[in-house]
Amino acid sequence: MRVFNAFETSLNRLLPQLAQARDAADASGVRLVAHTLKSSSATVGALELSRLCAEVEVQAREMRLADAAGGIEQMLLEAEAVRISLGALSRRSDTIAGAA
């Protein structure tokens, strides 16, 4: 659970940064967040989020933020779905631990 908790903490920190970089048309900021989330999301099994991050990272590196806009929105939606799943997993783990 420690890895999942660390990932959730990263999401809580990085998603607002992603939205801010998007709103400021900061390709470097978008690329950095996408790159960071790409590998950490793969580590926790959030493969769709990792795939989206990889696409957005390439587009941001190539300064194609207009092309990345849809991918960024998908990243934010997928990240929220992952966060919900992790919360459910954490609650289930706590319930199991409490019953032991």
mmCIF file of N, CA and C in Angstrom:
data_model
loop_
_atom_site.group_PDB
_atom_site.id
_atom_site.type_symbol
_atom_site.label_atom_id
_atom_site.label_comp_id
_atom_site.label_asym_id
_atom_site.label_seq_id
_atom_site.Cartn_x
_atom_site.Cartn_y
_atom_site.Cartn_z
ATOM 1 N N MET A 1 0.827 -1.206 0.000
ATOM 2 C CA MET A 1 0.000 0.000 0.000
ATOM 3 C C MET A 1 0.865 1.262 0.000
ATOM 4 N N ARG A 2 2.083 1.145 0.466
ATOM 5 C CA ARG A 2 2.946 2.317 0.552
ATOM 6 C C ARG A 2 3.192 2.939 -0.826
ATOM 7 N N VAL A 3 3.389 2.086 -1.838
ATOM 8 C CA VAL A 3 3.623 2.575 -3.194
ATOM 9 C C VAL A 3 2.387 3.300 -3.714
ATOM 10 N N PHE A 4 1.213 2.739 -3.460
ATOM 11 C CA PHE A 4 -0.025 3.370 -3.906
ATOM 12 C C PHE A 4 -0.240 4.707 -3.211
ATOM 13 N N ASN A 5 0.059 4.764 -1.922
ATOM 14 C CA ASN A 5 -0.089 6.023 -1.189
ATOM 15 C C ASN A 5 0.862 7.085 -1.726
ATOM 16 N N ALA A 6 2.086 6.685 -2.032
ATOM 17 C CA ALA A 6 3.057 7.631 -2.594
ATOM 18 C C ALA A 6 2.591 8.120 -3.957
ATOM 19 N N PHE A 7 2.026 7.212 -4.754
ATOM 20 C CA PHE A 7 1.521 7.602 -6.065
ATOM 21 C C PHE A 7 0.365 8.582 -5.915
ATOM 22 N N GLU A 8 -0.535 8.308 -4.998
ATOM 23 C CA GLU A 8 -1.670 9.213 -4.787
ATOM 24 C C GLU A 8 -1.189 10.594 -4.335
ATOM 25 N N THR A 9 -0.178 10.620 -3.490
ATOM 26 C CA THR A 9 0.408 11.899 -3.072
ATOM 27 C C THR A 9 0.983 12.642 -4.273
ATOM 28 N N SER A 10 1.643 11.898 -5.160
ATOM 29 C CA SER A 10 2.189 12.507 -6.375
ATOM 30 C C SER A 10 1.075 13.068 -7.256
ATOM 31 N N LEU A 11 -0.007 12.312 -7.399
ATOM 32 C CA LEU A 11 -1.141 12.814 -8.183
ATOM 33 C C LEU A 11 -1.665 14.117 -7.605
ATOM 34 N N ASN A 12 -1.818 14.146 -6.292
ATOM 35 C CA ASN A 12 -2.340 15.349 -5.636
ATOM 36 C C ASN A 12 -1.449 16.567 -5.862
ATOM 37 N N ARG A 13 -0.155 16.330 -6.020
ATOM 38 C CA ARG A 13 0.796 17.417 -6.247
ATOM 39 C C ARG A 13 0.896 17.770 -7.731
ATOM 40 N N LEU A 14 0.912 16.751 -8.593
ATOM 41 C CA LEU A 14 1.213 16.963 -10.005
ATOM 42 C C LEU A 14 0.012 17.394 -10.846
ATOM 43 N N LEU A 15 -1.179 16.937 -10.526
ATOM 44 C CA LEU A 15 -2.327 17.295 -11.357
ATOM 45 C C LEU A 15 -2.618 18.788 -11.361
ATOM 46 N N PRO A 16 -2.558 19.463 -10.208
ATOM 47 C CA PRO A 16 -2.716 20.922 -10.270
ATOM 48 C C PRO A 16 -1.597 21.592 -11.080
ATOM 49 N N GLN A 17 -0.382 21.041 -10.997
ATOM 50 C CA GLN A 17 0.721 21.580 -11.795
ATOM 51 C C GLN A 17 0.443 21.400 -13.278
ATOM 52 N N LEU A 18 -0.119 20.260 -13.647
ATOM 53 C CA LEU A 18 -0.456 20.010 -15.045
ATOM 54 C C LEU A 18 -1.501 21.013 -15.528
ATOM 55 N N ALA A 19 -2.544 21.206 -14.753
ATOM 56 C CA ALA A 19 -3.595 22.153 -15.134
ATOM 57 C C ALA A 19 -3.038 23.567 -15.250
ATOM 58 N N GLN A 20 -2.173 23.928 -14.323
ATOM 59 C CA GLN A 20 -1.572 25.271 -14.357
ATOM 60 C C GLN A 20 -0.678 25.427 -15.590
ATOM 61 N N ALA A 21 0.132 24.427 -15.887
ATOM 62 C CA ALA A 21 1.011 24.493 -17.066
ATOM 63 C C ALA A 21 0.178 24.546 -18.338
ATOM 64 N N ARG A 22 -0.888 23.767 -18.389
ATOM 65 C CA ARG A 22 -1.788 23.799 -19.550
ATOM 66 C C ARG A 22 -2.378 25.190 -19.734
ATOM 67 N N ASP A 23 -2.885 25.755 -18.652
ATOM 68 C CA ASP A 23 -3.529 27.064 -18.718
ATOM 69 C C ASP A 23 -2.553 28.167 -19.107
ATOM 70 N N ALA A 24 -1.275 27.998 -18.738
ATOM 71 C CA ALA A 24 -0.243 28.989 -19.055
ATOM 72 C C ALA A 24 0.442 28.702 -20.388
ATOM 73 N N ALA A 25 -0.012 27.659 -21.095
ATOM 74 C CA ALA A 25 0.621 27.229 -22.355
ATOM 75 C C ALA A 25 2.121 26.995 -22.149
ATOM 76 N N ASP A 26 2.444 26.364 -21.017
ATOM 77 C CA ASP A 26 3.832 26.071 -20.643
ATOM 78 C C ASP A 26 4.170 24.640 -21.066
ATOM 79 N N ALA A 27 4.710 24.504 -22.278
ATOM 80 C CA ALA A 27 5.013 23.172 -22.822
ATOM 81 C C ALA A 27 6.005 22.425 -21.948
ATOM 82 N N SER A 28 6.979 23.122 -21.422
ATOM 83 C CA SER A 28 7.979 22.486 -20.571
ATOM 84 C C SER A 28 7.342 21.925 -19.299
ATOM 85 N N GLY A 29 6.454 22.682 -18.699
ATOM 86 C CA GLY A 29 5.760 22.229 -17.495
ATOM 87 C C GLY A 29 4.869 21.036 -17.768
ATOM 88 N N VAL A 30 4.148 21.070 -18.891
ATOM 89 C CA VAL A 30 3.299 19.939 -19.273
ATOM 90 C C VAL A 30 4.160 18.705 -19.497
ATOM 91 N N ARG A 31 5.280 18.871 -20.211
ATOM 92 C CA ARG A 31 6.165 17.744 -20.503
ATOM 93 C C ARG A 31 6.709 17.137 -19.220
ATOM 94 N N LEU A 32 7.131 17.975 -18.279
ATOM 95 C CA LEU A 32 7.704 17.488 -17.028
ATOM 96 C C LEU A 32 6.687 16.665 -16.232
ATOM 97 N N VAL A 33 5.467 17.166 -16.106
ATOM 98 C CA VAL A 33 4.443 16.423 -15.360
ATOM 99 C C VAL A 33 4.109 15.121 -16.075
ATOM 100 N N ALA A 34 3.940 15.185 -17.395
ATOM 101 C CA ALA A 34 3.612 13.976 -18.154
ATOM 102 C C ALA A 34 4.717 12.935 -18.006
ATOM 103 N N HIS A 35 5.957 13.380 -18.077
ATOM 104 C CA HIS A 35 7.094 12.463 -17.944
ATOM 105 C C HIS A 35 7.119 11.816 -16.559
ATOM 106 N N THR A 36 6.910 12.624 -15.543
ATOM 107 C CA THR A 36 6.937 12.126 -14.167
ATOM 108 C C THR A 36 5.825 11.102 -13.919
ATOM 109 N N LEU A 37 4.625 11.428 -14.389
ATOM 110 C CA LEU A 37 3.494 10.523 -14.171
ATOM 111 C C LEU A 37 3.556 9.275 -15.046
ATOM 112 N N LYS A 38 4.230 9.366 -16.183
ATOM 113 C CA LYS A 38 4.291 8.229 -17.112
ATOM 114 C C LYS A 38 4.853 6.987 -16.426
ATOM 115 N N SER A 39 6.004 7.109 -15.815
ATOM 116 C CA SER A 39 6.615 5.917 -15.222
ATOM 117 C C SER A 39 5.967 5.541 -13.900
ATOM 118 N N SER A 40 5.589 6.527 -13.089
ATOM 119 C CA SER A 40 4.989 6.168 -11.801
ATOM 120 C C SER A 40 3.622 5.519 -11.991
ATOM 121 N N SER A 41 2.864 5.953 -12.984
ATOM 122 C CA SER A 41 1.562 5.323 -13.213
ATOM 123 C C SER A 41 1.738 3.895 -13.738
ATOM 124 N N ALA A 42 2.751 3.673 -14.556
ATOM 125 C CA ALA A 42 3.020 2.306 -15.023
ATOM 126 C C ALA A 42 3.404 1.415 -13.846
ATOM 127 N N THR A 43 4.147 1.958 -12.903
ATOM 128 C CA THR A 43 4.593 1.187 -11.742
ATOM 129 C C THR A 43 3.415 0.666 -10.919
ATOM 130 N N VAL A 44 2.351 1.471 -10.815
ATOM 131 C CA VAL A 44 1.198 1.049 -10.014
ATOM 132 C C VAL A 44 0.136 0.344 -10.854
ATOM 133 N N GLY A 45 0.437 0.123 -12.140
ATOM 134 C CA GLY A 45 -0.492 -0.604 -12.990
ATOM 135 C C GLY A 45 -1.530 0.252 -13.688
ATOM 136 N N ALA A 46 -1.381 1.568 -13.627
ATOM 137 C CA ALA A 46 -2.308 2.475 -14.314
ATOM 138 C C ALA A 46 -1.801 2.677 -15.747
ATOM 139 N N LEU A 47 -1.931 1.631 -16.543
ATOM 140 C CA LEU A 47 -1.295 1.603 -17.863
ATOM 141 C C LEU A 47 -1.928 2.569 -18.854
ATOM 142 N N GLU A 48 -3.226 2.777 -18.772
ATOM 143 C CA GLU A 48 -3.864 3.743 -19.677
ATOM 144 C C GLU A 48 -3.369 5.156 -19.359
ATOM 145 N N LEU A 49 -3.265 5.468 -18.090
ATOM 146 C CA LEU A 49 -2.730 6.780 -17.715
ATOM 147 C C LEU A 49 -1.295 6.921 -18.194
ATOM 148 N N SER A 50 -0.508 5.894 -18.053
ATOM 149 C CA SER A 50 0.880 5.929 -18.515
ATOM 150 C C SER A 50 0.948 6.165 -20.025
ATOM 151 N N ARG A 51 0.080 5.503 -20.768
ATOM 152 C CA ARG A 51 0.048 5.663 -22.222
ATOM 153 C C ARG A 51 -0.316 7.094 -22.611
ATOM 154 N N LEU A 52 -1.326 7.641 -21.944
ATOM 155 C CA LEU A 52 -1.727 9.027 -22.210
ATOM 156 C C LEU A 52 -0.594 9.992 -21.894
ATOM 157 N N CYS A 53 0.092 9.746 -20.791
ATOM 158 C CA CYS A 53 1.219 10.596 -20.404
ATOM 159 C C CYS A 53 2.314 10.573 -21.467
ATOM 160 N N ALA A 54 2.591 9.389 -22.002
ATOM 161 C CA ALA A 54 3.621 9.266 -23.031
ATOM 162 C C ALA A 54 3.261 10.080 -24.268
ATOM 163 N N GLU A 55 1.996 10.024 -24.678
ATOM 164 C CA GLU A 55 1.547 10.790 -25.845
ATOM 165 C C GLU A 55 1.675 12.286 -25.602
ATOM 166 N N VAL A 56 1.201 12.728 -24.451
ATOM 167 C CA VAL A 56 1.254 14.160 -24.129
ATOM 168 C C VAL A 56 2.695 14.627 -23.993
ATOM 169 N N GLU A 57 3.534 13.795 -23.414
ATOM 170 C CA GLU A 57 4.945 14.159 -23.266
ATOM 171 C C GLU A 57 5.579 14.448 -24.629
ATOM 172 N N VAL A 58 5.332 13.580 -25.596
ATOM 173 C CA VAL A 58 5.889 13.776 -26.944
ATOM 174 C C VAL A 58 5.351 15.062 -27.558
ATOM 175 N N GLN A 59 4.054 15.270 -27.461
ATOM 176 C CA GLN A 59 3.457 16.475 -28.043
ATOM 177 C C GLN A 59 4.000 17.738 -27.387
ATOM 178 N N ALA A 60 4.170 17.712 -26.088
ATOM 179 C CA ALA A 60 4.708 18.883 -25.393
ATOM 180 C C ALA A 60 6.172 19.110 -25.765
ATOM 181 N N ARG A 61 6.934 18.039 -25.881
ATOM 182 C CA ARG A 61 8.338 18.168 -26.279
ATOM 183 C C ARG A 61 8.442 18.816 -27.655
ATOM 184 N N GLU A 62 7.493 18.496 -28.524
ATOM 185 C CA GLU A 62 7.475 19.050 -29.879
ATOM 186 C C GLU A 62 6.735 20.388 -29.944
ATOM 187 N N MET A 63 6.394 20.943 -28.776
ATOM 188 C CA MET A 63 5.727 22.246 -28.667
ATOM 189 C C MET A 63 4.361 22.254 -29.371
ATOM 190 N N ARG A 64 3.672 21.127 -29.332
ATOM 191 C CA ARG A 64 2.354 21.005 -29.969
ATOM 192 C C ARG A 64 1.276 20.939 -28.887
ATOM 193 N N LEU A 65 1.177 21.983 -28.085
ATOM 194 C CA LEU A 65 0.211 21.974 -26.982
ATOM 195 C C LEU A 65 -1.226 21.954 -27.471
ATOM 196 N N ALA A 66 -1.493 22.554 -28.627
ATOM 197 C CA ALA A 66 -2.860 22.505 -29.159
ATOM 198 C C ALA A 66 -3.250 21.053 -29.438
ATOM 199 N N ASP A 67 -2.305 20.284 -29.973
ATOM 200 C CA ASP A 67 -2.562 18.862 -30.223
ATOM 201 C C ASP A 67 -2.692 18.083 -28.914
ATOM 202 N N ALA A 68 -2.002 18.534 -27.884
ATOM 203 C CA ALA A 68 -1.984 17.828 -26.604
ATOM 204 C C ALA A 68 -3.207 18.131 -25.742
ATOM 205 N N ALA A 69 -3.988 19.147 -26.099
ATOM 206 C CA ALA A 69 -5.091 19.586 -25.237
ATOM 207 C C ALA A 69 -6.056 18.447 -24.899
ATOM 208 N N GLY A 70 -6.462 17.687 -25.903
ATOM 209 C CA GLY A 70 -7.380 16.569 -25.649
ATOM 210 C C GLY A 70 -6.742 15.502 -24.783
ATOM 211 N N GLY A 71 -5.460 15.225 -25.036
ATOM 212 C CA GLY A 71 -4.739 14.236 -24.245
ATOM 213 C C GLY A 71 -4.576 14.661 -22.801
ATOM 214 N N ILE A 72 -4.355 15.944 -22.604
ATOM 215 C CA ILE A 72 -4.234 16.461 -21.233
ATOM 216 C C ILE A 72 -5.554 16.267 -20.493
ATOM 217 N N GLU A 73 -6.667 16.578 -21.156
ATOM 218 C CA GLU A 73 -7.975 16.384 -20.515
ATOM 219 C C GLU A 73 -8.205 14.907 -20.206
ATOM 220 N N GLN A 74 -7.824 14.033 -21.136
ATOM 221 C CA GLN A 74 -7.953 12.594 -20.884
ATOM 222 C C GLN A 74 -7.072 12.170 -19.722
ATOM 223 N N MET A 75 -5.859 12.729 -19.646
ATOM 224 C CA MET A 75 -4.969 12.424 -18.516
ATOM 225 C C MET A 75 -5.635 12.795 -17.199
ATOM 226 N N LEU A 76 -6.217 13.986 -17.149
ATOM 227 C CA LEU A 76 -6.848 14.442 -15.912
ATOM 228 C C LEU A 76 -8.023 13.542 -15.534
ATOM 229 N N LEU A 77 -8.827 13.146 -16.514
ATOM 230 C CA LEU A 77 -9.958 12.256 -16.237
ATOM 231 C C LEU A 77 -9.489 10.871 -15.803
ATOM 232 N N GLU A 78 -8.495 10.334 -16.498
ATOM 233 C CA GLU A 78 -7.983 9.003 -16.155
ATOM 234 C C GLU A 78 -7.314 9.028 -14.783
ATOM 235 N N ALA A 79 -6.594 10.098 -14.491
ATOM 236 C CA ALA A 79 -5.942 10.217 -13.182
ATOM 237 C C ALA A 79 -6.982 10.235 -12.069
ATOM 238 N N GLU A 80 -8.096 10.897 -12.304
ATOM 239 C CA GLU A 80 -9.156 10.917 -11.297
ATOM 240 C C GLU A 80 -9.751 9.526 -11.117
ATOM 241 N N ALA A 81 -9.925 8.793 -12.211
ATOM 242 C CA ALA A 81 -10.427 7.415 -12.119
ATOM 243 C C ALA A 81 -9.454 6.537 -11.343
ATOM 244 N N VAL A 82 -8.174 6.718 -11.582
ATOM 245 C CA VAL A 82 -7.150 5.956 -10.855
ATOM 246 C C VAL A 82 -7.192 6.319 -9.378
ATOM 247 N N ARG A 83 -7.320 7.608 -9.097
ATOM 248 C CA ARG A 83 -7.378 8.052 -7.702
ATOM 249 C C ARG A 83 -8.572 7.417 -6.981
ATOM 250 N N ILE A 84 -9.715 7.351 -7.638
ATOM 251 C CA ILE A 84 -10.901 6.729 -7.048
ATOM 252 C C ILE A 84 -10.648 5.246 -6.794
ATOM 253 N N SER A 85 -10.043 4.579 -7.763
ATOM 254 C CA SER A 85 -9.733 3.151 -7.601
ATOM 255 C C SER A 85 -8.762 2.910 -6.452
ATOM 256 N N LEU A 86 -7.756 3.767 -6.350
ATOM 257 C CA LEU A 86 -6.794 3.619 -5.252
ATOM 258 C C LEU A 86 -7.452 3.845 -3.903
ATOM 259 N N GLY A 87 -8.373 4.803 -3.854
ATOM 260 C CA GLY A 87 -9.099 5.049 -2.610
ATOM 261 C C GLY A 87 -9.921 3.841 -2.204
ATOM 262 N N ALA A 88 -10.577 3.220 -3.180
ATOM 263 C CA ALA A 88 -11.365 2.023 -2.888
ATOM 264 C C ALA A 88 -10.468 0.888 -2.428
ATOM 265 N N LEU A 89 -9.334 0.731 -3.071
ATOM 266 C CA LEU A 89 -8.377 -0.306 -2.688
ATOM 267 C C LEU A 89 -7.860 -0.071 -1.271
ATOM 268 N N SER A 90 -7.580 1.173 -0.956
ATOM 269 C CA SER A 90 -7.083 1.516 0.370
ATOM 270 C C SER A 90 -8.134 1.226 1.439
ATOM 271 N N ARG A 91 -9.379 1.591 1.158
ATOM 272 C CA ARG A 91 -10.460 1.323 2.126
ATOM 273 C C ARG A 91 -10.647 -0.180 2.319
ATOM 274 N N ARG A 92 -10.542 -0.928 1.231
ATOM 275 C CA ARG A 92 -10.697 -2.379 1.329
ATOM 276 C C ARG A 92 -9.549 -2.969 2.151
ATOM 277 N N SER A 93 -8.343 -2.490 1.924
ATOM 278 C CA SER A 93 -7.195 -2.962 2.676
ATOM 279 C C SER A 93 -7.351 -2.652 4.153
ATOM 280 N N ASP A 94 -7.840 -1.433 4.460
ATOM 281 C CA ASP A 94 -8.064 -1.058 5.862
ATOM 282 C C ASP A 94 -9.124 -1.954 6.511
ATOM 283 N N THR A 95 -10.157 -2.287 5.767
ATOM 284 C CA THR A 95 -11.219 -3.150 6.282
ATOM 285 C C THR A 95 -10.676 -4.540 6.577
ATOM 286 N N ILE A 96 -9.888 -5.062 5.655
ATOM 287 C CA ILE A 96 -9.287 -6.398 5.833
ATOM 288 C C ILE A 96 -8.340 -6.386 7.022
ATOM 289 N N ALA A 97 -7.515 -5.328 7.129
ATOM 290 C CA ALA A 97 -6.567 -5.229 8.234
ATOM 291 C C ALA A 97 -7.303 -5.114 9.572
ATOM 292 N N GLY A 98 -8.418 -4.387 9.571
ATOM 293 C CA GLY A 98 -9.193 -4.239 10.801
ATOM 294 C C GLY A 98 -9.861 -5.517 11.239
ATOM 295 N N ALA A 99 -10.167 -6.379 10.276
ATOM 296 C CA ALA A 99 -10.834 -7.639 10.599
ATOM 297 C C ALA A 99 -9.843 -8.703 11.078
ATOM 298 N N ALA A 100 -8.566 -8.455 10.824
ATOM 299 C CA ALA A 100 -7.555 -9.463 11.173
ATOM 300 C C ALA A 100 -7.236 -9.497 12.642
#
